[in-house]
PDB file of C-alpha atoms in Angstrom:
ATOM      1  CA  MET L   1     116.272 106.970 108.437  1.00 93.00           C
ATOM      2  CA  ILE L   2     115.545 104.282 105.332  1.00 97.00           C
ATOM      3  CA  ILE L   3     112.175 103.689 103.549  1.00 98.00           C
ATOM      4  CA  ASP L   4     111.797 100.498 101.243  1.00 98.00           C
ATOM      5  CA  ILE L   5     108.756 101.169  99.110  1.00 98.00           C
ATOM      6  CA  HIS L   6     108.979  98.042  97.046  1.00 98.00           C
ATOM      7  CA  THR L   7     109.007  94.550  98.837  1.00 98.00           C
ATOM      8  CA  HIS L   8     107.175  91.703  98.833  1.00 98.00           C
ATOM      9  CA  TYR L   9     105.514  88.532 100.656  1.00 98.00           C
ATOM     10  CA  GLY L  10     104.640  85.380  99.043  1.00 97.00           C
ATOM     11  CA  VAL L  11     105.074  81.519  99.215  1.00 96.00           C
ATOM     12  CA  ILE L  12     104.564  79.795  96.078  1.00 95.00           C
ATOM     13  CA  LYS L  13     105.026  75.971  95.847  1.00 91.00           C
ATOM     14  CA  ASP L  14     108.246  75.645  93.340  1.00 91.00           C
ATOM     15  CA  GLY L  15     108.020  79.327  92.938  1.00 93.00           C
ATOM     16  CA  TYR L  16     108.868  82.337  95.129  1.00 95.00           C
ATOM     17  CA  TYR L  17     109.866  82.021  98.648  1.00 96.00           C
ATOM     18  CA  MET L  18     109.342  84.879 100.289  1.00 97.00           C
ATOM     19  CA  PRO L  19     108.140  84.538 103.931  1.00 97.00           C
ATOM     20  CA  LEU L  20     107.524  87.921 105.872  1.00 98.00           C
ATOM     21  CA  ASP L  21     110.117  86.947 108.659  1.00 97.00           C
ATOM     22  CA  MET L  22     112.585  87.170 105.938  1.00 97.00           C
ATOM     23  CA  LEU L  23     111.537  90.332 105.026  1.00 98.00           C
ATOM     24  CA  LEU L  24     111.582  91.458 108.770  1.00 98.00           C
ATOM     25  CA  SER L  25     114.957  89.814 109.633  1.00 97.00           C
ATOM     26  CA  ALA L  26     116.750  91.387 106.467  1.00 97.00           C
ATOM     27  CA  MET L  27     115.165  94.893 107.708  1.00 97.00           C
ATOM     28  CA  LYS L  28     116.492  94.953 110.824  1.00 97.00           C
ATOM     29  CA  LYS L  29     119.667  93.491 110.203  1.00 96.00           C
ATOM     30  CA  CYS L  30     120.329  96.313 107.312  1.00 96.00           C
ATOM     31  CA  GLY L  31     118.637  99.028 109.128  1.00 96.00           C
ATOM     32  CA  ILE L  32     115.609  99.721 106.876  1.00 97.00           C
ATOM     33  CA  ASP L  33     113.452 101.318 109.091  1.00 97.00           C
ATOM     34  CA  TYR L  34     110.285 100.938 107.151  1.00 98.00           C
ATOM     35  CA  ALA L  35     108.704  99.276 104.016  1.00 98.00           C
ATOM     36  CA  LEU L  36     105.820  98.917 101.876  1.00 98.00           C
ATOM     37  CA  ILE L  37     104.706  95.441 101.323  1.00 98.00           C
ATOM     38  CA  SER L  38     102.485  93.540  98.780  1.00 98.00           C
ATOM     39  CA  ASN L  39     101.632  89.824  98.369  1.00 98.00           C
ATOM     40  CA  ILE L  40     102.586  88.449  95.267  1.00 98.00           C
ATOM     41  CA  GLU L  41     100.360  85.812  95.713  1.00 98.00           C
ATOM     42  CA  CYS L  42      97.547  87.634  94.633  1.00 98.00           C
ATOM     43  CA  GLY L  43      99.614  87.755  91.115  1.00 97.00           C
ATOM     44  CA  ILE L  44     100.685  84.113  90.793  1.00 97.00           C
ATOM     45  CA  TYR L  45      97.076  83.065  91.480  1.00 97.00           C
ATOM     46  CA  HIS L  46      95.054  85.805  89.887  1.00 97.00           C
ATOM     47  CA  GLU L  47      92.825  86.212  93.060  1.00 97.00           C
ATOM     48  CA  GLY L  48      92.516  90.205  94.333  1.00 96.00           C
ATOM     49  CA  ILE L  49      90.468  89.722  97.576  1.00 98.00           C
ATOM     50  CA  ALA L  50      91.739  87.059 100.066  1.00 98.00           C
ATOM     51  CA  GLY L  51      95.452  87.662  99.111  1.00 97.00           C
ATOM     52  CA  ASN L  52      95.320  91.286 100.070  1.00 98.00           C
ATOM     53  CA  ARG L  53      93.079  90.260 103.430  1.00 98.00           C
ATOM     54  CA  LYS L  54      95.936  88.132 104.299  1.00 97.00           C
ATOM     55  CA  MET L  55      98.468  90.804 103.765  1.00 98.00           C
ATOM     56  CA  LEU L  56      96.637  93.346 105.706  1.00 98.00           C
ATOM     57  CA  ASP L  57      96.352  90.745 108.730  1.00 98.00           C
ATOM     58  CA  MET L  58     100.348  90.580 108.703  1.00 97.00           C
ATOM     59  CA  VAL L  59     100.823  94.193 108.242  1.00 98.00           C
ATOM     60  CA  ARG L  60      98.689  94.799 111.292  1.00 97.00           C
ATOM     61  CA  GLU L  61     100.605  92.951 113.459  1.00 97.00           C
ATOM     62  CA  ASN L  62     103.956  94.553 112.162  1.00 97.00           C
ATOM     63  CA  SER L  63     102.481  98.225 111.538  1.00 96.00           C
ATOM     64  CA  ASP L  64     105.759  99.740 113.310  1.00 96.00           C
ATOM     65  CA  MET L  65     107.906  98.596 110.748  1.00 97.00           C
ATOM     66  CA  LEU L  66     105.426  98.164 107.590  1.00 98.00           C
ATOM     67  CA  GLY L  67     102.565  99.588 105.527  1.00 98.00           C
ATOM     68  CA  CYS L  68     101.277  97.867 102.446  1.00 98.00           C
ATOM     69  CA  MET L  69      99.843  98.440  98.935  1.00 98.00           C
ATOM     70  CA  LEU L  70      96.736  96.357  97.836  1.00 98.00           C
ATOM     71  CA  TRP L  71      97.545  94.440  95.001  1.00 98.00           C
ATOM     72  CA  CYS L  72      95.591  94.883  91.756  1.00 98.00           C
ATOM     73  CA  CYS L  73      94.349  91.645  89.789  1.00 98.00           C
ATOM     74  CA  GLU L  74      93.021  92.302  86.218  1.00 98.00           C
ATOM     75  CA  ASN L  75      89.849  89.915  86.821  1.00 97.00           C
ATOM     76  CA  LEU L  76      87.645  91.464  89.599  1.00 98.00           C
ATOM     77  CA  ASP L  77      83.883  91.480  89.036  1.00 97.00           C
ATOM     78  CA  GLU L  78      81.948  94.369  90.206  1.00 97.00           C
ATOM     79  CA  GLN L  79      81.657  93.017  93.742  1.00 98.00           C
ATOM     80  CA  GLN L  80      84.801  92.304  94.144  1.00 98.00           C
ATOM     81  CA  LYS L  81      86.123  95.745  92.833  1.00 98.00           C
ATOM     82  CA  SER L  82      83.490  97.147  95.912  1.00 98.00           C
ATOM     83  CA  GLU L  83      85.177  94.750  98.370  1.00 98.00           C
ATOM     84  CA  PHE L  84      88.419  96.180  97.326  1.00 98.00           C
ATOM     85  CA  GLU L  85      87.793  99.718  97.579  1.00 98.00           C
ATOM     86  CA  ASP L  86      86.408  98.572 101.284  1.00 98.00           C
ATOM     87  CA  LEU L  87      89.925  96.731 102.063  1.00 98.00           C
ATOM     88  CA  TYR L  88      91.217 100.388 101.740  1.00 98.00           C
ATOM     89  CA  LEU L  89      88.427 102.251 103.403  1.00 98.00           C
ATOM     90  CA  ASN L  90      88.517  99.898 106.364  1.00 98.00           C
ATOM     91  CA  ASN L  91      92.101 100.138 106.658  1.00 98.00           C
ATOM     92  CA  LYS L  92      93.519 103.628 105.612  1.00 97.00           C
ATOM     93  CA  ASP L  93      95.941 103.561 108.359  1.00 96.00           C
ATOM     94  CA  ILE L  94      98.478 100.642 107.087  1.00 97.00           C
ATOM     95  CA  VAL L  95      97.179 100.901 103.211  1.00 98.00           C
ATOM     96  CA  LYS L  96      99.770 103.403 101.815  1.00 98.00           C
ATOM     97  CA  GLY L  97      99.178 102.685  97.868  1.00 98.00           C
ATOM     98  CA  ILE L  98      98.339 100.318  95.331  1.00 98.00           C
ATOM     99  CA  LYS L  99     100.542  97.492  93.149  1.00 98.00           C
ATOM    100  CA  ILE L 100      99.933  96.823  89.635  1.00 98.00           C
ATOM    101  CA  HIS L 101     102.220  94.018  87.893  1.00 98.00           C
ATOM    102  CA  PRO L 102     101.363  94.106  84.219  1.00 98.00           C
ATOM    103  CA  ASP L 103     103.279  90.979  83.283  1.00 98.00           C
ATOM    104  CA  LEU L 104     102.073  88.697  86.167  1.00 98.00           C
ATOM    105  CA  SER L 105      98.118  90.094  84.997  1.00 98.00           C
ATOM    106  CA  GLY L 106      98.990  89.336  81.249  1.00 98.00           C
ATOM    107  CA  LYS L 107      97.672  92.765  80.385  1.00 98.00           C
ATOM    108  CA  ARG L 108      99.244  95.825  79.296  1.00 98.00           C
ATOM    109  CA  ALA L 109      99.702  98.827  81.722  1.00 98.00           C
ATOM    110  CA  ASP L 110      97.158 101.022  79.634  1.00 98.00           C
ATOM    111  CA  ASP L 111      94.553  98.149  79.506  1.00 98.00           C
ATOM    112  CA  GLY L 112      90.736  99.009  80.548  1.00 98.00           C
ATOM    113  CA  CYS L 113      90.899  96.383  83.372  1.00 98.00           C
ATOM    114  CA  PHE L 114      93.221  98.668  85.455  1.00 98.00           C
ATOM    115  CA  ASP L 115      90.887 101.923  84.855  1.00 98.00           C
ATOM    116  CA  PHE L 116      89.453 100.952  87.936  1.00 98.00           C
ATOM    117  CA  PHE L 117      92.297 100.986  90.235  1.00 98.00           C
ATOM    118  CA  TYR L 118      93.590 104.304  88.640  1.00 98.00           C
ATOM    119  CA  ARG L 119      90.311 105.990  89.396  1.00 98.00           C
ATOM    120  CA  LEU L 120      90.596 104.774  93.012  1.00 98.00           C
ATOM    121  CA  GLY L 121      93.984 106.030  93.040  1.00 98.00           C
ATOM    122  CA  GLU L 122      93.066 109.188  92.132  1.00 98.00           C
ATOM    123  CA  LYS L 123      90.175 109.190  94.403  1.00 98.00           C
ATOM    124  CA  TYR L 124      92.033 108.594  97.373  1.00 98.00           C
ATOM    125  CA  ASN L 125      95.069 109.959  96.739  1.00 97.00           C
ATOM    126  CA  LEU L 126      96.940 106.732  96.607  1.00 98.00           C
ATOM    127  CA  PRO L 127     100.172 106.296  95.009  1.00 98.00           C
ATOM    128  CA  ILE L 128     100.160 103.292  92.380  1.00 98.00           C
ATOM    129  CA  LEU L 129     103.153 101.401  91.756  1.00 98.00           C
ATOM    130  CA  LEU L 130     103.706  99.405  88.515  1.00 98.00           C
ATOM    131  CA  HIS L 131     106.312  96.888  87.439  1.00 98.00           C
ATOM    132  CA  THR L 132     108.200  98.129  84.089  1.00 98.00           C
ATOM    133  CA  LYS L 133     110.078  96.218  81.764  1.00 98.00           C
ATOM    134  CA  LYS L 134     110.410  96.278  78.147  1.00 97.00           C
ATOM    135  CA  GLY L 135     108.171  93.807  76.694  1.00 98.00           C
ATOM    136  CA  PRO L 136     104.571  93.312  75.644  1.00 98.00           C
ATOM    137  CA  TYR L 137     102.823  94.246  79.132  1.00 98.00           C
ATOM    138  CA  SER L 138     105.257  96.359  81.267  1.00 98.00           C
ATOM    139  CA  SER L 139     106.692  99.049  79.118  1.00 98.00           C
ATOM    140  CA  VAL L 140     107.297 102.467  80.199  1.00 98.00           C
ATOM    141  CA  GLU L 141     105.221 103.884  77.040  1.00 98.00           C
ATOM    142  CA  TYR L 142     102.196 101.930  78.469  1.00 98.00           C
ATOM    143  CA  VAL L 143     102.528 103.762  82.026  1.00 98.00           C
ATOM    144  CA  VAL L 144     103.019 106.652  80.160  1.00 98.00           C
ATOM    145  CA  ASN L 145      99.402 106.163  78.298  1.00 98.00           C
ATOM    146  CA  ALA L 146      97.831 105.574  81.420  1.00 98.00           C
ATOM    147  CA  ALA L 147      99.371 108.507  82.977  1.00 98.00           C
ATOM    148  CA  LYS L 148      97.883 110.553  80.292  1.00 98.00           C
ATOM    149  CA  GLU L 149      94.398 109.056  80.681  1.00 98.00           C
ATOM    150  CA  HIS L 150      94.669 109.300  84.352  1.00 98.00           C
ATOM    151  CA  PRO L 151      96.281 112.844  85.252  1.00 98.00           C
ATOM    152  CA  ALA L 152      95.447 112.629  88.795  1.00 98.00           C
ATOM    153  CA  ALA L 153      96.725 109.657  89.482  1.00 98.00           C
ATOM    154  CA  LEU L 154     100.032 109.424  90.943  1.00 98.00           C
ATOM    155  CA  LEU L 155     101.978 106.446  88.933  1.00 98.00           C
ATOM    156  CA  ILE L 156     105.713 105.186  90.018  1.00 99.00           C
ATOM    157  CA  LEU L 157     107.646 103.315  87.699  1.00 98.00           C
ATOM    158  CA  GLY L 158     108.971 100.247  89.529  1.00 98.00           C
ATOM    159  CA  HIS L 159     112.365  99.377  88.539  1.00 98.00           C
ATOM    160  CA  MET L 160     112.527 102.353  85.988  1.00 98.00           C
ATOM    161  CA  GLY L 161     112.089  99.801  83.097  1.00 98.00           C
ATOM    162  CA  LEU L 162     114.016  96.556  84.379  1.00 98.00           C
ATOM    163  CA  GLY L 163     117.310  95.840  82.762  1.00 96.00           C
ATOM    164  CA  SER L 164     117.481  98.981  81.105  1.00 97.00           C
ATOM    165  CA  ASP L 165     119.645 101.939  81.120  1.00 97.00           C
ATOM    166  CA  GLY L 166     116.654 103.990  82.788  1.00 98.00           C
ATOM    167  CA  SER L 167     116.701 106.602  80.260  1.00 98.00           C
ATOM    168  CA  GLU L 168     113.401 106.191  78.911  1.00 98.00           C
ATOM    169  CA  ALA L 169     112.048 105.990  82.398  1.00 98.00           C
ATOM    170  CA  LEU L 170     114.043 109.216  83.639  1.00 98.00           C
ATOM    171  CA  LEU L 171     112.608 111.321  80.632  1.00 98.00           C
ATOM    172  CA  ALA L 172     108.901 110.008  81.592  1.00 98.00           C
ATOM    173  CA  VAL L 173     109.829 111.229  85.242  1.00 98.00           C
ATOM    174  CA  LYS L 174     110.881 114.481  83.771  1.00 98.00           C
ATOM    175  CA  ASN L 175     108.171 114.963  81.521  1.00 98.00           C
ATOM    176  CA  TYR L 176     104.871 113.748  83.413  1.00 98.00           C
ATOM    177  CA  ASP L 177     103.944 115.558  86.535  1.00 98.00           C
ATOM    178  CA  ASN L 178     102.097 112.250  87.909  1.00 98.00           C
ATOM    179  CA  ILE L 179     104.954 109.878  86.979  1.00 98.00           C
ATOM    180  CA  TYR L 180     107.763 109.055  89.524  1.00 98.00           C
ATOM    181  CA  GLY L 181     110.098 106.300  89.925  1.00 98.00           C
ATOM    182  CA  ASP L 182     111.556 103.707  92.188  1.00 98.00           C
ATOM    183  CA  THR L 183     114.910 101.987  92.590  1.00 98.00           C
ATOM    184  CA  ALA L 184     114.541  98.609  92.775  1.00 98.00           C
ATOM    185  CA  TRP L 185     117.510  96.794  90.786  1.00 98.00           C
ATOM    186  CA  VAL L 186     118.427 100.357  89.377  1.00 98.00           C
ATOM    187  CA  PRO L 187     122.188 101.365  89.706  1.00 97.00           C
ATOM    188  CA  VAL L 188     122.678 104.268  91.654  1.00 97.00           C
ATOM    189  CA  GLU L 189     124.149 105.902  88.442  1.00 97.00           C
ATOM    190  CA  VAL L 190     120.436 106.745  87.368  1.00 97.00           C
ATOM    191  CA  VAL L 191     119.627 108.275  90.333  1.00 97.00           C
ATOM    192  CA  ALA L 192     122.669 110.676  89.785  1.00 97.00           C
ATOM    193  CA  LYS L 193     121.122 111.647  86.220  1.00 98.00           C
ATOM    194  CA  ALA L 194     117.876 112.215  88.045  1.00 98.00           C
ATOM    195  CA  HIS L 195     119.476 114.701  90.320  1.00 98.00           C
ATOM    196  CA  LYS L 196     121.121 116.337  87.181  1.00 98.00           C
ATOM    197  CA  MET L 197     117.828 116.528  85.557  1.00 98.00           C
ATOM    198  CA  GLY L 198     116.221 118.050  88.619  1.00 98.00           C
ATOM    199  CA  ILE L 199     113.893 115.134  89.378  1.00 98.00           C
ATOM    200  CA  SER L 200     115.696 113.623  92.179  1.00 98.00           C
ATOM    201  CA  HIS L 201     112.487 114.921  94.605  1.00 98.00           C
ATOM    202  CA  LYS L 202     110.666 112.127  92.222  1.00 98.00           C
ATOM    203  CA  MET L 203     112.447 109.049  93.110  1.00 98.00           C
ATOM    204  CA  MET L 204     112.146 106.881  96.087  1.00 98.00           C
ATOM    205  CA  PHE L 205     114.404 104.156  97.586  1.00 98.00           C
ATOM    206  CA  GLY L 206     112.951 100.545  96.557  1.00 98.00           C
ATOM    207  CA  THR L 207     114.667  96.990  96.124  1.00 98.00           C
ATOM    208  CA  ASP L 208     112.076  93.868  95.496  1.00 98.00           C
ATOM    209  CA  SER L 209     113.335  92.615  98.920  1.00 98.00           C
ATOM    210  CA  PRO L 210     113.297  89.904  99.651  1.00 98.00           C
ATOM    211  CA  ILE L 211     113.133  88.262  96.130  1.00 96.00           C
ATOM    212  CA  SER L 212     116.677  87.246  96.111  1.00 94.00           C
ATOM    213  CA  GLY L 213     116.722  85.922  99.602  1.00 93.00           C
ATOM    214  CA  GLU L 214     117.367  87.700 102.882  1.00 93.00           C
ATOM    215  CA  THR L 215     120.651  88.704 101.792  1.00 96.00           C
ATOM    216  CA  CYS L 216     118.953  90.977  98.880  1.00 96.00           C
ATOM    217  CA  TYR L 217     119.678  94.359 100.895  1.00 97.00           C
ATOM    218  CA  GLU L 218     123.314  93.550 100.942  1.00 95.00           C
ATOM    219  CA  ASP L 219     123.702  92.980  96.889  1.00 95.00           C
ATOM    220  CA  GLY L 220     126.179  95.462  95.215  1.00 94.00           C
ATOM    221  CA  CYS L 221     123.639  97.483  93.655  1.00 94.00           C
ATOM    222  CA  TYR L 222     122.057  98.373  97.221  1.00 96.00           C
ATOM    223  CA  ARG L 223     125.491  98.832  98.651  1.00 93.00           C
ATOM    224  CA  GLU L 224     126.172 101.932  96.791  1.00 93.00           C
ATOM    225  CA  TYR L 225     122.992 103.558  97.930  1.00 96.00           C
ATOM    226  CA  PHE L 226     123.496 102.766 101.554  1.00 95.00           C
ATOM    227  CA  THR L 227     127.168 104.599 101.137  1.00 92.00           C
ATOM    228  CA  GLN L 228     126.158 107.840  99.150  1.00 90.00           C
ATOM    229  CA  LYS L 229     126.965 110.876 100.793  1.00 89.00           C
ATOM    230  CA  ASN L 230     125.281 113.527  98.403  1.00 92.00           C
ATOM    231  CA  ASN L 231     122.750 115.777 100.180  1.00 93.00           C
ATOM    232  CA  TYR L 232     119.904 114.701  97.435  1.00 95.00           C
ATOM    233  CA  MET L 233     120.170 110.800  98.672  1.00 96.00           C
ATOM    234  CA  GLU L 234     118.310 111.688 101.994  1.00 96.00           C
ATOM    235  CA  GLY L 235     115.318 112.392 100.101  1.00 97.00           C
ATOM    236  CA  ILE L 236     115.584 109.267  97.989  1.00 97.00           C
ATOM    237  CA  MET L 237     116.191 107.102 101.248  1.00 97.00           C
ATOM    238  CA  ALA L 238     113.222 108.202 103.062  1.00 97.00           C
ATOM    239  CA  GLY L 239     112.054 112.056 102.801  1.00 97.00           C
ATOM    240  CA  ASN L 240     110.210 111.688  99.330  1.00 98.00           C
ATOM    241  CA  ALA L 241     108.477 108.542 100.365  1.00 98.00           C
ATOM    242  CA  LYS L 242     107.395 109.990 103.804  1.00 97.00           C
ATOM    243  CA  ARG L 243     105.979 112.984 101.789  1.00 96.00           C
ATOM    244  CA  ILE L 244     104.418 111.107  98.747  1.00 97.00           C
ATOM    245  CA  PHE L 245     102.862 107.876 100.700  1.00 97.00           C
ATOM    246  CA  ARG L 246     102.536 110.104 103.880  1.00 92.00           C
ATOM    247  CA  VAL L 247     104.040 108.226 106.321  1.00 91.00           C
ATOM    248  CA  SER L 248     104.212 109.294 109.816  1.00 79.00           C
ATOM    249  CA  MET L 249     106.404 107.060 111.795  1.00 60.00           C
ATOM    250  CA  ARG L 250     109.276 107.011 114.255  1.00 53.00           C
ATOM    251  CA  PRO L 251     112.514 105.299 113.623  1.00 43.00           C
ATOM    252  CA  ILE L 252     112.733 101.518 115.062  1.00 40.00           C
TER     253      ILE L 252
END
């Protein structure tokens, strides 16, 4: 069984082209049993209610293959925050987590605008996946700050610091009980290091699919994951995600 915790929907004029059928086709072709999806349109348009409702409708129609993460926008007013919480409460069966993208929000991961979402994660035991990349908004160190401020929130380092060697992210996962990692564009060698550090139980398979097209799963980075025979890879490819996101499902 394979679970991908980091996938997307989004069709942006002159930008991202990630229709839902592209992801579903890629999953079936490459043997991905289940995926957690978020709507990047929310981040591009800075709109956190209608876009999430759209995502929920899509996932509801494909709940045998998909769960979703509600996308967090930096600009919700109090009424919208109430509506956002209701989106979860009314769809607990398919909402498995929360997605924060500091770069698209233009706010640091430890900015107060995200406190509502961190508290929501704490309140309902919802894992929070964050885009991480060295820079003014998404650096791992800012997620560490948020993890210290919200110790009951489970925070996942998406990309483990995109484009880095993963060392800073690995230390964060090791040193903080509430920090985990995903493998989106992360070389398999980083996961091997996680195993040696005794933290492979805190790592989960994620890909960003289909951000590079329908062949995203066929990228050399991910082919290596599919061919690994180490025992700990079973947890990374599915077991850890089933436990952390409370996914109960049968294989496709």
